[in-house]
Short mmCIF file of C-alpha atoms in Angstrom, two decimals:
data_model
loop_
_atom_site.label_atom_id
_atom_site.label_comp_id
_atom_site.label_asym_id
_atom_site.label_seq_id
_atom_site.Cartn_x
_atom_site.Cartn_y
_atom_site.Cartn_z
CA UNK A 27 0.00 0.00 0.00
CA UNK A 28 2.87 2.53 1.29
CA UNK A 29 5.06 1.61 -2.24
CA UNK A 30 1.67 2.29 -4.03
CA UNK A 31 0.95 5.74 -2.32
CA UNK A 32 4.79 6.37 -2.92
CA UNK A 33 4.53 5.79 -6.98
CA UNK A 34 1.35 7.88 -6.96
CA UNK A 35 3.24 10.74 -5.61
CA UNK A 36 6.12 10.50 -7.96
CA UNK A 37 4.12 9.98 -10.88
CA UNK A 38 1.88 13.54 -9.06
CA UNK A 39 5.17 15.89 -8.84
CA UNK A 40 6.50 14.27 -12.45
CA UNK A 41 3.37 15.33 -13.81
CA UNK A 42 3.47 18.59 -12.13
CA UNK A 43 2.94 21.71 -14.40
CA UNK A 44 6.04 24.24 -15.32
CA UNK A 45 4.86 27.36 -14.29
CA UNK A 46 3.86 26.02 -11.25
CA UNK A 47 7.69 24.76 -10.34
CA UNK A 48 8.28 28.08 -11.42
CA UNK A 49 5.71 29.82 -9.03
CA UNK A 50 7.25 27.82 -6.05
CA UNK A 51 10.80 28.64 -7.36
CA UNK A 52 10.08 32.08 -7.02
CA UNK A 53 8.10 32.06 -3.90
CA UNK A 54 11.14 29.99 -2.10
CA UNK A 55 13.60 32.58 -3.00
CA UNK A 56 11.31 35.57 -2.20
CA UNK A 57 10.63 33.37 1.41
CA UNK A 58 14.30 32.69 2.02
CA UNK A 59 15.31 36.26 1.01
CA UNK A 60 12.98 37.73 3.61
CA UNK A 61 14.17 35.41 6.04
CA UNK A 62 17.90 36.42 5.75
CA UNK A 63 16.58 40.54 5.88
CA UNK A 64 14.57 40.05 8.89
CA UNK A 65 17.87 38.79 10.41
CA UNK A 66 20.23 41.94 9.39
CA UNK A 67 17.57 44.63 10.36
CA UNK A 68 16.00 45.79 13.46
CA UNK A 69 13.49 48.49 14.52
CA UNK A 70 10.54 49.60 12.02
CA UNK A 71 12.08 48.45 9.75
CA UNK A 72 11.81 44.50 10.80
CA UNK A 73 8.89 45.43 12.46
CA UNK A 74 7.70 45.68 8.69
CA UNK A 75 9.77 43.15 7.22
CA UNK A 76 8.20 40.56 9.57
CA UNK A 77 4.53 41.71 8.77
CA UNK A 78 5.41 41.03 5.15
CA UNK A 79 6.69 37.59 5.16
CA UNK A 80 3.96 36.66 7.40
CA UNK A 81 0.98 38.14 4.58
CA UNK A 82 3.50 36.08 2.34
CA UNK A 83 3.45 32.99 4.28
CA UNK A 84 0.05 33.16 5.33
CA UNK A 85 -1.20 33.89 1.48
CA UNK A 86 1.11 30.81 0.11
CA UNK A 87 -0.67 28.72 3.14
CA UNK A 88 -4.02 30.00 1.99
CA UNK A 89 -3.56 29.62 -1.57
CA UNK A 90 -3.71 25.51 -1.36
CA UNK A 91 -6.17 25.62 1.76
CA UNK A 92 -8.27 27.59 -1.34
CA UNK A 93 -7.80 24.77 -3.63
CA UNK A 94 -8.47 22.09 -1.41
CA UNK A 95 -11.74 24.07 -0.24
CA UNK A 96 -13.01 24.83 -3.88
CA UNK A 97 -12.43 20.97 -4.66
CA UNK A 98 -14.39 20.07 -2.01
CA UNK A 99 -17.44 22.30 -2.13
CA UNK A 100 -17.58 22.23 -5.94
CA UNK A 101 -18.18 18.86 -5.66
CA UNK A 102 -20.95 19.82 -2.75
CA UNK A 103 -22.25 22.39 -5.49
CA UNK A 104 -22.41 20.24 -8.59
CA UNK A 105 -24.15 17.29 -6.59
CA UNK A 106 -26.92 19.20 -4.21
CA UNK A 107 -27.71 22.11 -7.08
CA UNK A 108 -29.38 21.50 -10.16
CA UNK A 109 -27.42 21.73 -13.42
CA UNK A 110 -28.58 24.37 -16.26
CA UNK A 111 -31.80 23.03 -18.42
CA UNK A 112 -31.48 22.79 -21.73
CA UNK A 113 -34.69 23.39 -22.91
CA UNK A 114 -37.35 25.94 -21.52
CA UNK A 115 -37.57 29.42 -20.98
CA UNK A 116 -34.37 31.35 -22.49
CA UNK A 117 -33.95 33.65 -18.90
CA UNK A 118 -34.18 30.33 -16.85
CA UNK A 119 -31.52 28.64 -19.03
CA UNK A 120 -29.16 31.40 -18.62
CA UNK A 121 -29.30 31.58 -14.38
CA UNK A 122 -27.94 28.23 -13.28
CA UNK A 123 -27.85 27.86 -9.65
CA UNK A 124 -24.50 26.29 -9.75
CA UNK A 125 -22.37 29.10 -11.74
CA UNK A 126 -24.14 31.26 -8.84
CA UNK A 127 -22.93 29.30 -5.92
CA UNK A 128 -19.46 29.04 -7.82
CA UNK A 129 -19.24 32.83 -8.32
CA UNK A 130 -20.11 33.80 -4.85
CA UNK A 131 -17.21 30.90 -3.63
CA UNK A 132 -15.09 32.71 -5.61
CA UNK A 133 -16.04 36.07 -4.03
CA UNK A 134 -15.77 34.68 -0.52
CA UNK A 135 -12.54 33.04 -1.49
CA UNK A 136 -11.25 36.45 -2.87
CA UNK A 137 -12.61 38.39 -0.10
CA UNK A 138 -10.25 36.22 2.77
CA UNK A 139 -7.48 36.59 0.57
CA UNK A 140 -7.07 40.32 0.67
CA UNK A 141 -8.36 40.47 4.40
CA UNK A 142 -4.50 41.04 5.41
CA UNK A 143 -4.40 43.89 2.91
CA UNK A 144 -6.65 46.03 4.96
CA UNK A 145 -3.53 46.58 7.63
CA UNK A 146 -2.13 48.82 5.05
CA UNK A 147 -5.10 50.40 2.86
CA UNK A 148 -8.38 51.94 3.69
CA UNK A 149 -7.17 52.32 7.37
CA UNK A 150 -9.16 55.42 9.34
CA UNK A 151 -10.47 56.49 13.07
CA UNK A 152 -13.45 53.77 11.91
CA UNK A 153 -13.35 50.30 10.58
CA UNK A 154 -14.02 50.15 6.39
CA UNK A 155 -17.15 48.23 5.57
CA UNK A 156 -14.84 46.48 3.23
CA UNK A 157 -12.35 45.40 5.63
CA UNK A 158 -14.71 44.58 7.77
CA UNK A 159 -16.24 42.00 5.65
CA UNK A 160 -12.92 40.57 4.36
CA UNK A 161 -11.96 40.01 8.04
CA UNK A 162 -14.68 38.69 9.06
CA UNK A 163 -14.68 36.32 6.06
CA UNK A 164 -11.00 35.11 6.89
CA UNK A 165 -12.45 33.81 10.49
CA UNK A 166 -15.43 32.01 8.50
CA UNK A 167 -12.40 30.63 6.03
CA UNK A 168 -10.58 28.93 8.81
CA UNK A 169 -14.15 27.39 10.63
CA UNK A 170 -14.91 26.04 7.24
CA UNK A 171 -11.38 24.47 6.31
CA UNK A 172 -11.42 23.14 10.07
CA UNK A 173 -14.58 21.13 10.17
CA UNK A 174 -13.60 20.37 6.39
CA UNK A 175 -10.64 18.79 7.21
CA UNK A 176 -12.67 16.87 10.36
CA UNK A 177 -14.89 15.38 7.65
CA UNK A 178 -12.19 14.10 5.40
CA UNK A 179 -10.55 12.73 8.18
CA UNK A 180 -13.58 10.59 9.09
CA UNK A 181 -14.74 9.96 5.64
CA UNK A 182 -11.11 8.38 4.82
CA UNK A 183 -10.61 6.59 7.83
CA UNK A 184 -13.59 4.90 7.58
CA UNK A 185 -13.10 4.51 3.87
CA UNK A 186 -9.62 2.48 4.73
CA UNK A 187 -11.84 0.52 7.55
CA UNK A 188 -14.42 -0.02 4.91
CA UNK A 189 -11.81 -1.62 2.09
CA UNK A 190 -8.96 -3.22 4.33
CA UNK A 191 -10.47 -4.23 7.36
CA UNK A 192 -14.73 -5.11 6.70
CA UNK A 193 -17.36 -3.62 5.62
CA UNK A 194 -18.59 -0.98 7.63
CA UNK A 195 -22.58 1.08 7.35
CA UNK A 196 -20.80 3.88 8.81
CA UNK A 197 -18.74 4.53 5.69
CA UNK A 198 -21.62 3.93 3.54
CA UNK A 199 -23.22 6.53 5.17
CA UNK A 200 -20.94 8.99 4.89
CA UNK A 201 -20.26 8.12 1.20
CA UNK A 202 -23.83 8.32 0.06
CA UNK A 203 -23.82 11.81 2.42
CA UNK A 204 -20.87 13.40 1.39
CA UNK A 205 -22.14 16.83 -0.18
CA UNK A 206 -24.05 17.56 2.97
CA UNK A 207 -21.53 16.57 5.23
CA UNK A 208 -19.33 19.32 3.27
CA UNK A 209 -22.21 21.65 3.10
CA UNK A 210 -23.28 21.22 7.00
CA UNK A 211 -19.07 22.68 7.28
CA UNK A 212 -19.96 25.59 5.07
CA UNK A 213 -22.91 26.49 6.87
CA UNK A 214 -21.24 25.88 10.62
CA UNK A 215 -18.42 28.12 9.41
CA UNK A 216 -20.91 30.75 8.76
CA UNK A 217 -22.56 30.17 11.82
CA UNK A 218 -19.62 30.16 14.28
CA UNK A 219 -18.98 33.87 12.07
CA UNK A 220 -21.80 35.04 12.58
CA UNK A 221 -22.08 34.22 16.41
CA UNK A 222 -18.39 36.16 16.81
CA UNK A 223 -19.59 39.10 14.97
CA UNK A 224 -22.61 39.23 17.71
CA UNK A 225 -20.16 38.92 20.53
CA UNK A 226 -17.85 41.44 19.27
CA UNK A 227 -20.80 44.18 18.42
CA UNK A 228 -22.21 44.17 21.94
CA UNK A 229 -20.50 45.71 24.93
CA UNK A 230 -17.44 43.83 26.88
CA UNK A 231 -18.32 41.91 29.82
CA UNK A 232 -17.42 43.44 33.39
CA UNK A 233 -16.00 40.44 35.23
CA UNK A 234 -15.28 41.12 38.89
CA UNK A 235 -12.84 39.38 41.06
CA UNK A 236 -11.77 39.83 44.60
CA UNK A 237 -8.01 38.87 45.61
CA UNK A 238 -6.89 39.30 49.27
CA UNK A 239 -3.43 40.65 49.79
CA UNK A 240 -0.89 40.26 53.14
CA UNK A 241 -0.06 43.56 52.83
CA UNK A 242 -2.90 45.64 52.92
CA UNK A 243 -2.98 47.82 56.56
CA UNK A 244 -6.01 47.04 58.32
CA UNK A 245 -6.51 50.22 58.36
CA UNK A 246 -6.70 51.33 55.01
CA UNK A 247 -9.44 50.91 52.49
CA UNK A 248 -9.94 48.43 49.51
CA UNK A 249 -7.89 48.97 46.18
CA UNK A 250 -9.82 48.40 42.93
CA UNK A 251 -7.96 48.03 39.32
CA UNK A 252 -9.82 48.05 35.86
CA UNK A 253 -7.51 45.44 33.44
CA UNK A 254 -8.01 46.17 30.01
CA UNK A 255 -6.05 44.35 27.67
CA UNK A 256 -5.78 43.68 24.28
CA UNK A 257 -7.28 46.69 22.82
CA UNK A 258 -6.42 45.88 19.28
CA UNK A 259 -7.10 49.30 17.55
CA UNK A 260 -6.77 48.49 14.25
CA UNK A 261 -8.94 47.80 10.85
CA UNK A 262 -11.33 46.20 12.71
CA UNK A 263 -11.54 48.64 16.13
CA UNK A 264 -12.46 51.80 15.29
CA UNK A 265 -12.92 54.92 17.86
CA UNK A 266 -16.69 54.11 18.11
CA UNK A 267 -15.45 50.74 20.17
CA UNK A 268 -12.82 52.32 21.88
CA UNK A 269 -15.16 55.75 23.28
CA UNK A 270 -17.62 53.04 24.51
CA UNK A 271 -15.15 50.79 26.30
CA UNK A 272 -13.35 53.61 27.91
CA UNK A 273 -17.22 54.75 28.92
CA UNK A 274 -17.72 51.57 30.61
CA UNK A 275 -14.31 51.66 32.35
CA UNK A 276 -14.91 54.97 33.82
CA UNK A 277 -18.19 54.02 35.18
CA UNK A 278 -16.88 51.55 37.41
CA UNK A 279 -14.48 54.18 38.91
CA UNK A 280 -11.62 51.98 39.26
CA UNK A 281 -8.86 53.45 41.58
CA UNK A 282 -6.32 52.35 38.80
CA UNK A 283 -6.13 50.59 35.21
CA UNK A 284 -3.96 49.15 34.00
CA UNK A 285 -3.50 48.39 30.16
CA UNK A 286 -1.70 44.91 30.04
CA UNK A 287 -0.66 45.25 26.23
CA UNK A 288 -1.33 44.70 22.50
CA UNK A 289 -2.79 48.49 22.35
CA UNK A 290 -2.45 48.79 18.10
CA UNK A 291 -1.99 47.08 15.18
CA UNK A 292 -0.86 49.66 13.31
CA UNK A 293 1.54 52.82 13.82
CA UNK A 294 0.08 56.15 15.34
CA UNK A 295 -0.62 58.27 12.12
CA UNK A 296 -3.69 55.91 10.82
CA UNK A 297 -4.83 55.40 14.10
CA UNK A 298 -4.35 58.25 16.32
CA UNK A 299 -7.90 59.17 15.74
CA UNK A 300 -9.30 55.80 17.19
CA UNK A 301 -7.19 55.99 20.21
CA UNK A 302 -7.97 59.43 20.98
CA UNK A 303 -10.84 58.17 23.46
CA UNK A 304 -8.17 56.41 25.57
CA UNK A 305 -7.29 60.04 26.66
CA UNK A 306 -10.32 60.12 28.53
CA UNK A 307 -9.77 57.39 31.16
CA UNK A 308 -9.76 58.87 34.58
CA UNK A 309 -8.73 56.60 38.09
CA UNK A 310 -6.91 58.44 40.89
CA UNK A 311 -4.34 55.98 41.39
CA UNK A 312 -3.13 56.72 37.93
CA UNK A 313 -3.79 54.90 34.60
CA UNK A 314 -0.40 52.32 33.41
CA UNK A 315 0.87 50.68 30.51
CA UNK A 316 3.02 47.64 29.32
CA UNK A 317 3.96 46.81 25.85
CA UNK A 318 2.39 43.34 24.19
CA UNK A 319 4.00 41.40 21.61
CA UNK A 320 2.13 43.14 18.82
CA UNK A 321 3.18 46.97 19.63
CA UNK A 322 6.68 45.07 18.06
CA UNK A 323 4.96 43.77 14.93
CA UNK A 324 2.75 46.16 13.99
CA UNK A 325 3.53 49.61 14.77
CA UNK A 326 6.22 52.39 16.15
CA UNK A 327 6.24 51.49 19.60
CA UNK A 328 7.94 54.89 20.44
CA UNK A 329 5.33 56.36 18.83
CA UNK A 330 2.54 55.13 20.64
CA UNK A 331 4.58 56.08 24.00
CA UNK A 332 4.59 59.82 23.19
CA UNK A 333 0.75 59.02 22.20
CA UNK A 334 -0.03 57.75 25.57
CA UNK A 335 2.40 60.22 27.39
CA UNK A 336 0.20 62.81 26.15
CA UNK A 337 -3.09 61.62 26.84
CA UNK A 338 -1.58 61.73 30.76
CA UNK A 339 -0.72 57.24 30.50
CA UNK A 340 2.20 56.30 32.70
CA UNK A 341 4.36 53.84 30.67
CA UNK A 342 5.85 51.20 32.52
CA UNK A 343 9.05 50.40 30.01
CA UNK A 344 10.42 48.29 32.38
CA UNK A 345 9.75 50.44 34.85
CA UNK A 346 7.60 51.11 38.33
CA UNK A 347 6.18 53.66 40.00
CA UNK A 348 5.13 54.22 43.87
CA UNK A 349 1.51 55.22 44.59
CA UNK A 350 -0.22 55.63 47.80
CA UNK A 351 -3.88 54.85 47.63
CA UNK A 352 -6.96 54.65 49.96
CA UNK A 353 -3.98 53.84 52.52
CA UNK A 354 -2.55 51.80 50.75
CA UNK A 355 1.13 51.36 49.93
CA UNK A 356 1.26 50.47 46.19
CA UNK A 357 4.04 49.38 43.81
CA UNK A 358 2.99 49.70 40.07
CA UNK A 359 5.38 48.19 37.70
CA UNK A 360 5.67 46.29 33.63
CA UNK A 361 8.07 44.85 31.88
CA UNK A 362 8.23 45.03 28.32
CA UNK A 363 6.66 42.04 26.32
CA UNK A 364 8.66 38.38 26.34
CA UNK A 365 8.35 38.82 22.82
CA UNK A 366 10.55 42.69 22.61
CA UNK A 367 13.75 40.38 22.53
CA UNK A 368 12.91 38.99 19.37
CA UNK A 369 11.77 42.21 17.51
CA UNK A 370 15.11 43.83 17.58
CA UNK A 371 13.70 46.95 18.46
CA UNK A 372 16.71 49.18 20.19
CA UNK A 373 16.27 49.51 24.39
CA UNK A 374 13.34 47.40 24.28
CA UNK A 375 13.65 43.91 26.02
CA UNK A 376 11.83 42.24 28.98
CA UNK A 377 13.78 43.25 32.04
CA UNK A 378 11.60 42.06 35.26
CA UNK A 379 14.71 42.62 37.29
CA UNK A 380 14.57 46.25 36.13
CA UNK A 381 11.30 46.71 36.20
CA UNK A 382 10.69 45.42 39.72
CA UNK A 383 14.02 46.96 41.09
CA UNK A 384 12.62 49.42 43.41
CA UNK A 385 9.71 47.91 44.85
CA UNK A 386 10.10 47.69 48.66
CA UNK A 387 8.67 44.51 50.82
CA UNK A 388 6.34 46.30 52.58
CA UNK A 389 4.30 47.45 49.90
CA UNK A 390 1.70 45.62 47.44
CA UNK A 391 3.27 44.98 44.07
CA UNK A 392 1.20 44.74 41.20
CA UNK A 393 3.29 43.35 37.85
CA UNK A 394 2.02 44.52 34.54
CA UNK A 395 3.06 41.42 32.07
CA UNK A 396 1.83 40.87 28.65
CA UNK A 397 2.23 37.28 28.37
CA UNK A 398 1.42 34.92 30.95
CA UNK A 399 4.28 32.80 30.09
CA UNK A 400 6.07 35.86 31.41
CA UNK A 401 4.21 35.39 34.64
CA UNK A 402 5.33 32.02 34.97
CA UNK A 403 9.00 33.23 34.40
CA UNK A 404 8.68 35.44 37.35
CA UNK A 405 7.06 32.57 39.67
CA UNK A 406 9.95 30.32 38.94
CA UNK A 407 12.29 32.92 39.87
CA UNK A 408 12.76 33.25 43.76
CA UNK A 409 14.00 36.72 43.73
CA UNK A 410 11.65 37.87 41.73
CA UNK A 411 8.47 36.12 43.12
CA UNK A 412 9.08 37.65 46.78
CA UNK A 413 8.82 40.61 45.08
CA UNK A 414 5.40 40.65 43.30
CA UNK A 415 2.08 40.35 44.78
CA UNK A 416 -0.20 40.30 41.77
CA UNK A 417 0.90 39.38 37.94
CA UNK A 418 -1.80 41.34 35.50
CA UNK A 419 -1.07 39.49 31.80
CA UNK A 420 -3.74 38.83 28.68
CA UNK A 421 -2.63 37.93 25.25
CA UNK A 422 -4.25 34.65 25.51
CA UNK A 423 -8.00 35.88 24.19
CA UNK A 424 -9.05 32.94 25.23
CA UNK A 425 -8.40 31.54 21.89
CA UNK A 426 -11.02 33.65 20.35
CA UNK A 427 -12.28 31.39 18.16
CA UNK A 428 -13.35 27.94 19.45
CA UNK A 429 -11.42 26.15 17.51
CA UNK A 430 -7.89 27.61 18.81
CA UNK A 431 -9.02 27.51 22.18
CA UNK A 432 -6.82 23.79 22.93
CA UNK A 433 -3.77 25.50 21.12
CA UNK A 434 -3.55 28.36 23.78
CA UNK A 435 -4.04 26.03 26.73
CA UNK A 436 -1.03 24.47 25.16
CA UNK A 437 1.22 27.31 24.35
CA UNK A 438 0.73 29.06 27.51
CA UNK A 439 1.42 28.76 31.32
CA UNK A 440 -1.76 30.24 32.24
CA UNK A 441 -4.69 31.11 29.77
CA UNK A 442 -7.93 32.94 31.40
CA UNK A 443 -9.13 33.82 34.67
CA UNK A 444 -7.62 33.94 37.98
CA UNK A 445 -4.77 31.76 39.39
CA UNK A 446 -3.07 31.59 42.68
CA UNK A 447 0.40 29.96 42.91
CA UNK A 448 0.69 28.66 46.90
CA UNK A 449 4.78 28.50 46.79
CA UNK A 450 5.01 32.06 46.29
CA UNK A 451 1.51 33.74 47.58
CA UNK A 452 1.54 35.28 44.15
CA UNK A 453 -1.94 35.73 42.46
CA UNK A 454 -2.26 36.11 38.76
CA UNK A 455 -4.91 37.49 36.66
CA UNK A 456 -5.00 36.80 32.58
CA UNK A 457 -8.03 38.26 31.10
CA UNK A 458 -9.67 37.42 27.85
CA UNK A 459 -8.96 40.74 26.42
CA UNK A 460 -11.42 43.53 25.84
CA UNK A 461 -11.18 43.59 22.21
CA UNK A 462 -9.87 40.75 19.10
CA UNK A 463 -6.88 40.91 16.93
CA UNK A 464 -8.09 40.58 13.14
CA UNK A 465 -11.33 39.14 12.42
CA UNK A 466 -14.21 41.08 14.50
CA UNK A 467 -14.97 37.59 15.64
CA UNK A 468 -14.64 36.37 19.61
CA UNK A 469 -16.35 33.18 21.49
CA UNK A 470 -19.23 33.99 23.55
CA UNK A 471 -18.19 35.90 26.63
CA UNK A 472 -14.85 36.83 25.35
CA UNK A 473 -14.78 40.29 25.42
CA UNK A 474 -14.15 41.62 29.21
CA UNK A 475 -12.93 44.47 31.54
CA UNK A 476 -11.79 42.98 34.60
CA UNK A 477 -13.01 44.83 37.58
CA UNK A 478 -10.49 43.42 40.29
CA UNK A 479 -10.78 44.18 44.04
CA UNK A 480 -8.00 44.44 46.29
CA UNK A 481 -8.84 43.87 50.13
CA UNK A 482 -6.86 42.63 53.12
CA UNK A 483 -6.66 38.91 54.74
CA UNK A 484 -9.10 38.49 57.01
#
């Protein structure tokens, strides 16, 4: 069987059309060329060099997920749809259900191709209808090829059951089934997008939490901290999104927020406009930032500092700052994203020794850390973990999109919610994030400002 698959694929690549050896020629040396730049530049400049190989890489990757799609529900198409009539009315012969359905797979296709695009053009203080659409129909894209994929897999296992083992009903089934089984993924995919664009076009969730802290004085008061993370401004968050969530922060008169990361996807001239609402957050313990991963790969990160510096933001570049609030002794610090290292972006770098230099042991220390990975870093350190009370990440989103959800449990040390490591009295927080990268698309519930209350041990 194995030396029969074998002579299939060797007879498959002999077979295998000029141009399209030299399409792959070219796209090698274009993929290994960027790959050797990224390595000799730093700053904006790789900043932009890495956003293009990855619309290159993603685009090659999409470009045989498209063929493998269009295979597969062109065969749905031609078997559930009628074919054109022959005879008849002239009008009637001419609209044929199935060129319809193939043109608007083609649009939607086309559509999730360019979504990328729409970091560069069309980019304003609002999202573009366009981009919009495009973005949304990327997210749809990936449901579809998922539960595609999920189908083949069943429908060939079976099939090898079926031929090399015995005869099985279950094949049979999905054999005489198969365009609806690949129409049921079409239509899921479109659910699942649909049900993200209704999450992301109704307010955040206010989750609340309450963490007790050793080092809160009787005698003092309670301490509360708005998270927001994972703003996202971008093609897809306009200042409409941003004026709301920063109206629902300020009604919860928080004594602090804190912005745990991933503010922009984009640099400060396009989107200066949708971030101008930020300037109106208001707590009287102070409102503090932290870089995420993605103020290094999409944007001027030095930019967006001034930005924030202006609308009165404290940026915590590795940095803290001492506050005294309701009675409390507070230290407020953030390190710059895990991920800084890798951007090559000049006197950026996490630095948690740095950042948490000056924070005495007698106050409440509140670490502002992208990643939660990060957090873990900090908890296996000994120094470090005496010296931080609470650990405030996001980047996670909870996966966002059901599908991805097992990926982030996997990738990171912590992933939603509230956590509480016993060695080291430490507490962390990782919320979901208050907005989406990309697609306009979230899981139910995933969109949240996290209202957190500080109060002391009973």
């Amino acid at each position: 069987m194995l030396c029969s698959c074998w002579s299939r694929f060797k007879q498959s690549i002999s077979e295998m059309n000029l141009k399209l050896k030299i399409a792959i020629a070219i796209l090698s040396f274009i993929h290994i060329s960027l790959a050797i730049a990224r390595r000799s530049t730093d700053g904006v400049a790789h900043h932009r060099l890495v956003r293009l190989h990855t619309m290159l890489i993603t685009s090659t990757v999409m470009l045989m997920s498209s063929y493998y799609m269009w295979k597969r529900i062109n065969f749905s198409i031609k078997t559930l749809l009628p074919s054109p009539n022959p005879v008849g009315n002239r009008r009637l012969r001419l609209l044929c259900l199935q060129d319809v359905a193939q043109a608007l797979l083609l649009l939607f296709l086309f559509l999730s191709h360019i979504a990328l695009f729409f970091y560069y053009i069309l980019l304003g203080p609002e999202p573009n209808v366009i981009a919009i659409t495009a973005l949304s129909f990327i997210a749809c894209y990936a449901h579809i090829l998922i539960f595609l994929l999920i189908a083949d897999i069943l429908y060939y296992s079976t099939r090898i059951i079926h031929n090399k083992v015995s005869a099985n009903s279950v094949h049979t089934y999905l054999h005489e089934n198969r365009s609806f089984h690949i129409m049921l993924a079409v239509i899921l995919g479109f659910m699942f997008m649909f049900g993200g664009l209704y999450t992301t076009h109704t307010d955040p969730v206010v989750r609340e939490a309450s963490i007790p802290m050793n080092k809160f004085q009787s005698s003092g008061g309670n301490v509360s901290i708005a998270l927001l993370s994972d703003i996202h401004i971008g093609p897809s968050v306009g200042r409409t999104r941003i004026a709301r969530i920063v109206e629902l922060t300020n009604a919860l008169k928080p004594d602090i927020i804190a912005i745990a990361g991933d503010l922009a996807d984009g640099l400060v001239r396009d989107f200066h406009g949708a971030a101008e609402p930020l300037c109106n957050l208001k707590a009287p313990g102070g409102v503090y930032f932290a870089t995420g991963n993605h103020e290094y790969m999409h944007g001027n990160v030095t930019e967006w500092f001034w930005f924030l510096e202006n609308c009165n933001i404290t940026i915590l570049h590795n940095q803290n700052k001492h506050i005294t609030i309701n009675g409390q002794k507070m230290c407020m610090a953030g390190a710059d994203d895990i991920y800084a290292v890798r951007a090559h972006v000049p006197g950026h770098g996490m630095d948690l020794n740095k950042a948490l230099s000056t924070c005495e042991s007698d106050s409440t220390n509140v670490l502002l850390a992208h990643q939660p990975n990060a957090a873990k870093v900090v908890l296996n350190d000994s120094n470090l973990s005496k010296k931080v009370n609470l650990i405030l990440s996001g980047h996670t989103h909870g996966g966002q999109m059901y599908p991805f959800v097992p990926i982030v449990h996997i990738a990171n040390a912590f992933v939603r919610g509230q956590y509480y490591d016993k060695k080291t009295d430490t507490y962390v927080y990782v919320s979901a994030g208050v907005n989406y990268f990309g697609p306009p698309i979230k899981i139910f519930g995933g969109c949240e400002i996290i209202f957190i209350t500080m109060n002391s041990k009973p």
